[in-house]
Amino acid sequence: DKPLDECHGYFDDDGNFRYVGDLTAPYMMAKFRGAVDLESRPRAQGVRSFLQPLRGATITGFTGNLNQGYSLTYERDGETHRIDYQVGADAVDFTFIGADGSTEKESYDRRSGKGGEKGKGPKGKDGKKGKKKPKK
């Protein structure tokens, strides 16, 4: 075990810098080290449109894996909330669980980033009516 630096990482025995994720806060690195090579970066695109940050929320837990899905727990105003999500071949399905146990479901097409709620919830988490994913 090597001590982590201010970037939450260390240099391995071959001189490569390794970032370290953790199961306790701060979870990930606070900043990056080195120069960025924009030509070799992988293409990445979110599945949901950009939403405003959830002010006052603190992430308190994160578990899961690609095969079984993920669960993120956060606290806001003294209440615990959870977001469960499953990444499928064609879509990412989200379930938002409120502090009172209520749920809202949304599904987003992985290719287009378009989607919206599934089920009977009146609005998506951004407060706007979502577009339903077409049925196959």
mmCIF file of C-alpha atoms in Angstrom:
data_model
loop_
_atom_site.group_PDB
_atom_site.id
_atom_site.type_symbol
_atom_site.label_atom_id
_atom_site.label_comp_id
_atom_site.label_asym_id
_atom_site.label_seq_id
_atom_site.Cartn_x
_atom_site.Cartn_y
_atom_site.Cartn_z
ATOM 1 C CA ASP A 1 0.000 0.000 0.000
ATOM 2 C CA LYS A 2 1.406 3.333 -1.091
ATOM 3 C CA PRO A 3 0.278 6.658 0.382
ATOM 4 C CA LEU A 4 -2.131 8.632 -1.797
ATOM 5 C CA ASP A 5 -1.245 12.168 -2.895
ATOM 6 C CA GLU A 6 -3.485 15.248 -3.283
ATOM 7 C CA CYS A 7 -4.891 13.747 -6.534
ATOM 8 C CA HIS A 8 -6.021 10.613 -4.648
ATOM 9 C CA GLY A 9 -3.443 8.475 -6.427
ATOM 10 C CA TYR A 10 0.149 7.231 -6.480
ATOM 11 C CA PHE A 11 2.967 6.273 -8.871
ATOM 12 C CA ASP A 12 3.362 2.496 -9.308
ATOM 13 C CA ASP A 13 6.718 0.693 -9.532
ATOM 14 C CA ASP A 14 6.789 1.264 -13.335
ATOM 15 C CA GLY A 15 6.325 5.037 -12.988
ATOM 16 C CA ASN A 16 2.655 5.045 -14.071
ATOM 17 C CA PHE A 17 0.269 7.205 -12.065
ATOM 18 C CA ARG A 18 -2.711 5.292 -10.655
ATOM 19 C CA TYR A 19 -5.893 6.942 -9.393
ATOM 20 C CA VAL A 20 -7.664 5.185 -6.528
ATOM 21 C CA GLY A 21 -11.399 5.009 -5.894
ATOM 22 C CA ASP A 22 -12.596 4.414 -2.351
ATOM 23 C CA LEU A 23 -15.726 3.213 -0.569
ATOM 24 C CA THR A 24 -15.651 6.177 1.814
ATOM 25 C CA ALA A 25 -15.652 9.914 1.113
ATOM 26 C CA PRO A 26 -14.091 11.467 -0.943
ATOM 27 C CA TYR A 27 -14.658 8.301 -3.113
ATOM 28 C CA MET A 28 -12.694 9.656 -6.096
ATOM 29 C CA MET A 29 -9.825 11.974 -6.882
ATOM 30 C CA ALA A 30 -10.217 15.692 -6.333
ATOM 31 C CA LYS A 31 -8.051 16.715 -9.279
ATOM 32 C CA PHE A 32 -6.049 15.221 -12.115
ATOM 33 C CA ARG A 33 -2.334 14.987 -12.750
ATOM 34 C CA GLY A 34 -0.494 15.437 -16.071
ATOM 35 C CA ALA A 35 -1.476 16.585 -19.541
ATOM 36 C CA VAL A 36 -4.617 15.555 -21.387
ATOM 37 C CA ASP A 37 -4.360 13.911 -24.813
ATOM 38 C CA LEU A 38 -7.682 14.856 -26.404
ATOM 39 C CA GLU A 39 -7.018 12.786 -29.528
ATOM 40 C CA SER A 40 -7.017 9.439 -27.706
ATOM 41 C CA ARG A 41 -9.929 9.994 -25.334
ATOM 42 C CA PRO A 42 -12.895 7.611 -25.584
ATOM 43 C CA ARG A 43 -16.230 8.950 -26.774
ATOM 44 C CA ALA A 44 -18.631 9.330 -23.876
ATOM 45 C CA GLN A 45 -22.181 10.586 -23.772
ATOM 46 C CA GLY A 46 -24.575 10.745 -20.866
ATOM 47 C CA VAL A 47 -27.954 9.095 -21.171
ATOM 48 C CA ARG A 48 -29.880 11.902 -19.483
ATOM 49 C CA SER A 49 -29.902 15.550 -20.457
ATOM 50 C CA PHE A 50 -27.957 17.856 -18.150
ATOM 51 C CA LEU A 51 -29.841 18.692 -14.973
ATOM 52 C CA GLN A 52 -29.047 21.309 -12.357
ATOM 53 C CA PRO A 53 -27.112 19.982 -9.333
ATOM 54 C CA LEU A 54 -29.221 18.871 -6.405
ATOM 55 C CA ARG A 55 -28.212 21.568 -3.914
ATOM 56 C CA GLY A 56 -27.607 20.426 -0.349
ATOM 57 C CA ALA A 57 -27.398 16.725 -1.241
ATOM 58 C CA THR A 58 -24.584 14.542 0.108
ATOM 59 C CA ILE A 59 -23.839 11.143 -1.410
ATOM 60 C CA THR A 60 -23.764 8.640 1.436
ATOM 61 C CA GLY A 61 -23.377 5.346 -0.417
ATOM 62 C CA PHE A 62 -22.846 3.682 -3.775
ATOM 63 C CA THR A 63 -22.979 -0.044 -4.559
ATOM 64 C CA GLY A 64 -23.463 -2.301 -7.531
ATOM 65 C CA ASN A 65 -22.001 -3.534 -10.761
ATOM 66 C CA LEU A 66 -22.839 -3.611 -14.460
ATOM 67 C CA ASN A 67 -24.538 -7.031 -14.306
ATOM 68 C CA GLN A 68 -26.796 -6.432 -11.304
ATOM 69 C CA GLY A 69 -27.313 -2.674 -11.472
ATOM 70 C CA TYR A 70 -26.271 0.216 -9.248
ATOM 71 C CA SER A 71 -27.685 1.981 -6.218
ATOM 72 C CA LEU A 72 -26.730 5.496 -5.096
ATOM 73 C CA THR A 73 -27.909 6.759 -1.703
ATOM 74 C CA TYR A 74 -27.900 10.431 -0.752
ATOM 75 C CA GLU A 75 -29.147 12.664 2.042
ATOM 76 C CA ARG A 76 -30.822 16.029 1.611
ATOM 77 C CA ASP A 77 -32.500 18.091 4.324
ATOM 78 C CA GLY A 78 -32.001 15.231 6.802
ATOM 79 C CA GLU A 79 -33.838 12.693 4.622
ATOM 80 C CA THR A 80 -32.395 9.657 2.833
ATOM 81 C CA HIS A 81 -33.170 9.110 -0.853
ATOM 82 C CA ARG A 82 -31.969 6.481 -3.322
ATOM 83 C CA ILE A 83 -31.500 6.128 -7.062
ATOM 84 C CA ASP A 84 -31.334 2.603 -8.486
ATOM 85 C CA TYR A 85 -30.348 2.134 -12.100
ATOM 86 C CA GLN A 86 -29.670 -0.687 -14.533
ATOM 87 C CA VAL A 87 -27.623 -0.284 -17.703
ATOM 88 C CA GLY A 88 -29.065 -2.455 -20.467
ATOM 89 C CA ALA A 89 -28.029 -3.020 -24.067
ATOM 90 C CA ASP A 90 -30.494 -0.437 -25.410
ATOM 91 C CA ALA A 91 -31.587 1.637 -22.410
ATOM 92 C CA VAL A 92 -30.732 2.750 -18.897
ATOM 93 C CA ASP A 93 -33.605 2.334 -16.445
ATOM 94 C CA PHE A 94 -33.738 4.557 -13.347
ATOM 95 C CA THR A 95 -35.877 4.194 -10.221
ATOM 96 C CA PHE A 96 -35.922 7.222 -7.904
ATOM 97 C CA ILE A 97 -36.922 6.303 -4.333
ATOM 98 C CA GLY A 98 -38.004 9.214 -2.152
ATOM 99 C CA ALA A 99 -37.568 9.484 1.603
ATOM 100 C CA ASP A 100 -41.243 8.524 1.996
ATOM 101 C CA GLY A 101 -40.790 5.350 -0.109
ATOM 102 C CA SER A 102 -42.472 6.783 -3.208
ATOM 103 C CA THR A 103 -40.950 5.790 -6.553
ATOM 104 C CA GLU A 104 -40.644 7.331 -9.984
ATOM 105 C CA LYS A 105 -39.278 5.429 -12.968
ATOM 106 C CA GLU A 106 -37.533 6.756 -16.057
ATOM 107 C CA SER A 107 -35.956 4.968 -18.999
ATOM 108 C CA TYR A 108 -33.477 6.523 -21.429
ATOM 109 C CA ASP A 109 -32.368 5.223 -24.816
ATOM 110 C CA ARG A 110 -28.585 4.727 -24.690
ATOM 111 C CA ARG A 111 -28.018 5.829 -28.272
ATOM 112 C CA SER A 112 -30.027 9.040 -28.372
ATOM 113 C CA GLY A 113 -30.056 10.097 -24.732
ATOM 114 C CA LYS A 114 -33.796 10.644 -25.121
ATOM 115 C CA GLY A 115 -36.340 9.209 -22.809
ATOM 116 C CA GLY A 116 -38.471 10.015 -19.892
ATOM 117 C CA GLU A 117 -40.471 8.445 -17.190
ATOM 118 C CA LYS A 118 -42.029 5.031 -17.358
ATOM 119 C CA GLY A 119 -44.978 4.175 -15.215
ATOM 120 C CA LYS A 120 -47.400 6.601 -13.619
ATOM 121 C CA GLY A 121 -45.153 9.299 -12.166
ATOM 122 C CA PRO A 122 -46.431 12.697 -13.385
ATOM 123 C CA LYS A 123 -43.046 14.307 -14.000
ATOM 124 C CA GLY A 124 -39.382 13.463 -14.368
ATOM 125 C CA LYS A 125 -36.871 14.479 -11.685
ATOM 126 C CA ASP A 126 -36.146 17.772 -13.459
ATOM 127 C CA GLY A 127 -39.790 18.776 -12.981
ATOM 128 C CA LYS A 128 -40.510 18.606 -16.710
ATOM 129 C CA LYS A 129 -42.615 16.097 -18.521
ATOM 130 C CA GLY A 130 -40.331 13.467 -20.073
ATOM 131 C CA LYS A 131 -40.580 11.814 -23.456
ATOM 132 C CA LYS A 132 -41.563 8.186 -23.215
ATOM 133 C CA LYS A 133 -39.278 5.646 -24.838
ATOM 134 C CA PRO A 134 -41.024 4.037 -27.813
ATOM 135 C CA LYS A 135 -42.214 0.480 -27.208
ATOM 136 C CA LYS A 136 -40.629 -2.243 -29.327
#
